[in-house]
GROMACS .gro file of C-alpha atoms in nm:
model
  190
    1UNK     CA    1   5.687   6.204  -0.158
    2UNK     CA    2   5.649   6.182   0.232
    3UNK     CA    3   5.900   6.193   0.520
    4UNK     CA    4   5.925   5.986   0.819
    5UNK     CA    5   5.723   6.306   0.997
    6UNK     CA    6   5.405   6.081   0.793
    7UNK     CA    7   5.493   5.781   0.902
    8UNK     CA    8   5.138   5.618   1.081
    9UNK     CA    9   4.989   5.263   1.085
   10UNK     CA   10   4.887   5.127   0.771
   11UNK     CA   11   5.111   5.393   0.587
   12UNK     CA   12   5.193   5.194   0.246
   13UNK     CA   13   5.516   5.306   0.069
   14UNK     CA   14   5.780   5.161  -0.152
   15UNK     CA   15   6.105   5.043   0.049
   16UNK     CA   16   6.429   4.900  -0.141
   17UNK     CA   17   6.158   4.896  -0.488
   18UNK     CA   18   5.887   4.678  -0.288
   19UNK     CA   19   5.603   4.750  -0.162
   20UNK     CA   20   5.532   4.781   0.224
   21UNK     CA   21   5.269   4.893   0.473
   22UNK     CA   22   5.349   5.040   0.850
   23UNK     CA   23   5.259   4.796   1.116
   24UNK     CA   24   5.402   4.957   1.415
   25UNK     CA   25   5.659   5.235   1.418
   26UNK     CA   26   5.839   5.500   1.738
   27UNK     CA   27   5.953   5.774   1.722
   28UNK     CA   28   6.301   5.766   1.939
   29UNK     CA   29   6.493   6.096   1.986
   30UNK     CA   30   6.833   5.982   2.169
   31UNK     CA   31   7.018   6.229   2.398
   32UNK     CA   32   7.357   6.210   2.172
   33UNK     CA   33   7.300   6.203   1.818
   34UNK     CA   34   7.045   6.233   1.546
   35UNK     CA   35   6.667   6.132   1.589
   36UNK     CA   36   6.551   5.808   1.401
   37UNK     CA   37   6.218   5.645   1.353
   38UNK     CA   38   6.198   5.231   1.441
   39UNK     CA   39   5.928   5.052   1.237
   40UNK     CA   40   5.833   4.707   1.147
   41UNK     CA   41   5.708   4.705   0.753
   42UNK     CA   42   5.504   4.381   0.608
   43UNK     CA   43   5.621   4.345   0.283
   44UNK     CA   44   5.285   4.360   0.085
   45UNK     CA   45   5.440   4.081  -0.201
   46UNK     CA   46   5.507   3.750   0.041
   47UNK     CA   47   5.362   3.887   0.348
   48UNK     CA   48   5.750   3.880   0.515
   49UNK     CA   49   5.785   4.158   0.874
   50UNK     CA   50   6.058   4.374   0.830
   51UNK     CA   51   6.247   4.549   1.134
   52UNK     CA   52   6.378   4.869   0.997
   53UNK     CA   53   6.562   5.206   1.105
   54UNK     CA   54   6.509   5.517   0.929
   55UNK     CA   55   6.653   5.877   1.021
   56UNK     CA   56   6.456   6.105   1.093
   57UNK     CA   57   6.374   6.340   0.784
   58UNK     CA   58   6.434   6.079   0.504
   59UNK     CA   59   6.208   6.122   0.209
   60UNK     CA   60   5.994   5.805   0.087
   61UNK     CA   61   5.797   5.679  -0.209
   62UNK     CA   62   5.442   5.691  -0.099
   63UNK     CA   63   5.231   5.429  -0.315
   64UNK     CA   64   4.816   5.359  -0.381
   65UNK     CA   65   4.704   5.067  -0.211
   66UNK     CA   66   4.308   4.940  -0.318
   67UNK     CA   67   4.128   4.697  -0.143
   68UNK     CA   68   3.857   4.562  -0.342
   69UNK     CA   69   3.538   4.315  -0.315
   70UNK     CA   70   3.553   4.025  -0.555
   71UNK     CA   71   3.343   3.662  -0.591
   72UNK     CA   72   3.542   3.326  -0.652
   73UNK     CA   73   3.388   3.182  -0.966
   74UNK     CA   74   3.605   2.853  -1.057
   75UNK     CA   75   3.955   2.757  -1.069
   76UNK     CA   76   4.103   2.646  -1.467
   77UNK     CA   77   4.423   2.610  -1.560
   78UNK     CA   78   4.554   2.992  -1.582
   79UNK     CA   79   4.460   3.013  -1.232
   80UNK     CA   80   4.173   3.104  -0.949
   81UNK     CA   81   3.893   3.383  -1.134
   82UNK     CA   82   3.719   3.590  -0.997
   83UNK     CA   83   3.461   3.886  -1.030
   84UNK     CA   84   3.429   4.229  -0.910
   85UNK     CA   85   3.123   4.238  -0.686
   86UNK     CA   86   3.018   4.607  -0.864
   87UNK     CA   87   3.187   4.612  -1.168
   88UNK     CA   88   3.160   4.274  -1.256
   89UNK     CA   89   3.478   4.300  -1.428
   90UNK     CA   90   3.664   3.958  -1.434
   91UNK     CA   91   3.998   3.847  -1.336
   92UNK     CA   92   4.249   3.571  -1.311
   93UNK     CA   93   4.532   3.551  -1.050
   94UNK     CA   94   4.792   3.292  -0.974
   95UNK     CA   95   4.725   3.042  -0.683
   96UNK     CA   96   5.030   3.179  -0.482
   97UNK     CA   97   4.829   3.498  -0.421
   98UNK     CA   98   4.538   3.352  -0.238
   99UNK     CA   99   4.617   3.281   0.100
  100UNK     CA  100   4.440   2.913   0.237
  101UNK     CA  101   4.289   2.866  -0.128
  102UNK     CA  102   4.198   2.509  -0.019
  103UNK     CA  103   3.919   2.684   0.202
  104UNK     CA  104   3.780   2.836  -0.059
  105UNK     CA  105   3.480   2.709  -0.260
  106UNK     CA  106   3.293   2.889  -0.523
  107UNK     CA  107   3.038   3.178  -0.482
  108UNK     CA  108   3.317   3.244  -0.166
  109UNK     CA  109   3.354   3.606  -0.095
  110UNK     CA  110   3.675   3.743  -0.094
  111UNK     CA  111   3.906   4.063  -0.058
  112UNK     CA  112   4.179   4.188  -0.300
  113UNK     CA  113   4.471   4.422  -0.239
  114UNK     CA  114   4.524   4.591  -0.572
  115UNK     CA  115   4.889   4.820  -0.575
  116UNK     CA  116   4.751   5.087  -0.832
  117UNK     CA  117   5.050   5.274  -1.031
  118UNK     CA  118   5.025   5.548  -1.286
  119UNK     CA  119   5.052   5.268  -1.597
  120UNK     CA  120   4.915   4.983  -1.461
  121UNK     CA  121   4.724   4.754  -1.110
  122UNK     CA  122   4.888   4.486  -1.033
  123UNK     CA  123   4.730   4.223  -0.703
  124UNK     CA  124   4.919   4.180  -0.438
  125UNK     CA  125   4.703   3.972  -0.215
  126UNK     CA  126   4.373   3.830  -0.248
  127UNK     CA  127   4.224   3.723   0.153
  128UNK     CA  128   3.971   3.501   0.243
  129UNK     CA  129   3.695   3.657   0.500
  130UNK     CA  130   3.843   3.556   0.921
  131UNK     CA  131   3.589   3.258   0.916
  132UNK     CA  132   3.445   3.042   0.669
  133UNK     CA  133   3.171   2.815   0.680
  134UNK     CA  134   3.193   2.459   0.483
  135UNK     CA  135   3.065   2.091   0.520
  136UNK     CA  136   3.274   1.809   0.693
  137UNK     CA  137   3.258   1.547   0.405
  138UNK     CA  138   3.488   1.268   0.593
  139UNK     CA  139   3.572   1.192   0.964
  140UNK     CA  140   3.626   0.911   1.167
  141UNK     CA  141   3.359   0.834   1.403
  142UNK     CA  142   3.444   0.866   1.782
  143UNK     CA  143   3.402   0.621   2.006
  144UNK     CA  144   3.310   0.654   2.356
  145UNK     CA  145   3.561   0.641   2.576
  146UNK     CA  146   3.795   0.705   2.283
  147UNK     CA  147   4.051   1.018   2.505
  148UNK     CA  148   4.173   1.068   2.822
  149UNK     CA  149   4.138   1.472   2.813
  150UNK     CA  150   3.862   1.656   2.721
  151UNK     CA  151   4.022   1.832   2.420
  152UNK     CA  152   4.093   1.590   2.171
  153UNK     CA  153   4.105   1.602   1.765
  154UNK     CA  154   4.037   1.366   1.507
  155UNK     CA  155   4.145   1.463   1.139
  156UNK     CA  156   3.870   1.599   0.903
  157UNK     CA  157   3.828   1.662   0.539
  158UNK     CA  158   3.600   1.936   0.435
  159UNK     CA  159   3.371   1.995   0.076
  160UNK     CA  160   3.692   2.173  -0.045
  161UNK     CA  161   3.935   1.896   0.014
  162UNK     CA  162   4.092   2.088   0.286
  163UNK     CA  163   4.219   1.868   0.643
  164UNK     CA  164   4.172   2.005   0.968
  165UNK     CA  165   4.145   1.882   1.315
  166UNK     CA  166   3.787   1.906   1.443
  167UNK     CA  167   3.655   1.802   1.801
  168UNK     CA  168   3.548   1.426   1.861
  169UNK     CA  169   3.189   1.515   1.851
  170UNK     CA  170   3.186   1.659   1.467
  171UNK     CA  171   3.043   1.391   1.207
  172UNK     CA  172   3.029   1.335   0.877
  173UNK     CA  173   2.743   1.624   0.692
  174UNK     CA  174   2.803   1.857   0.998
  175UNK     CA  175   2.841   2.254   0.872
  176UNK     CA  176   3.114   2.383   1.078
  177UNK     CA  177   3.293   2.738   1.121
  178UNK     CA  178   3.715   2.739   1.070
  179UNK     CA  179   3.927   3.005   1.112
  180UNK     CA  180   4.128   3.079   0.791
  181UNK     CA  181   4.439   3.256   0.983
  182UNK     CA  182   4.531   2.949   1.162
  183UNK     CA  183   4.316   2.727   0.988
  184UNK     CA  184   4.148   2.609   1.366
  185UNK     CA  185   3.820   2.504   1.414
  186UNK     CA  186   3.599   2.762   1.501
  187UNK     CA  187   3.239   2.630   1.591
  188UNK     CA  188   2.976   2.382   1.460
  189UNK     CA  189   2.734   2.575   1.244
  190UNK     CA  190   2.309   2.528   1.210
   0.00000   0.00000   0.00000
């Protein structure tokens, strides 16, 4: 058990039976009345930002949160496996939990947030690496004189079947680098 006293940044604790994590909190002592901590809380289950008031003093849950190294091996019909990079202990999660799975192909590195209790683990999230590289496998080819500003996009498919919108100047067999939080192009790869 903590208090709000241990309340810090990345602080992961159970709140109303579900698991959160601090991403900002203040300390606010008011001149009338009790002191009380603001925080916002991600909820570590759907990824949902919580605002929430506590008073100062009140007792929490305080929970272990792992993150762990794993390799995509294949997608089957019980869902995406994969394999601890040390252990080589595999495991099977359902496609819900892997945010922008479409981006992922196999060998793909990945990280897994594990919520370890006393009787059993249980993954919460499983997170692709901030930029991936794969092949553009389909694009319409520009033509010059095709925009009238110098930041236009043409749809793209990628070797995973993903769409995203790429520059004019990306072909078909060009390596390129996207950004998996906003799925954006990032830069053409060598």
């Amino acid at each position: 058990m903590a208090t709000t006293a241990d309340f810090k940044n990345g602080l992961y604790f159970k709140y109303e039976g579900k698991p959160v994590s601090i991403i900002w909190f203040q300390h606010v002592k008011p001149g009338k009345g009790p002191a009380f901590v603001k925080t916002k809380l991600r909820n570590l289950e759907n990824g949902k930002i919580l605002d929430r008031t506590f008073t100062a003093g009140e007792k929490i849950e305080t929970i272990t949160v792992e993150r762990r190294p794993y390799q995509f091996l294949y997608k089957d019909d019980m869902g995406f496996n994969f394999m601890h990079n040390e252990t080589y202990e595999q495991v099977t999660i359902a496609e819900e939990l892997v945010s922008n799975a479409d981006l992922m192909k196999d060998g793909q590195y990945v990280e897994m947030m594990f919520l370890a209790e006393a009787d059993e683990e249980k993954c919460l999230t499983c997170e692709l690496p901030t930029y991936v590289e794969l092949e553009v496998t389909y694009t319409e080819p520009a033509v010059k004189g095709d925009t009238a500003s110098t930041n236009a996009l043409k749809a793209a498919t990628l070797e995973t079947g993903a769409e995203i919108m790429v520059p004019l100047f990306i072909n078909q067999g060009d390596k390129i680098r996207v950004n998996t939080t906003d799925r954006s192009y990032g830069e053409r790869v060598k």
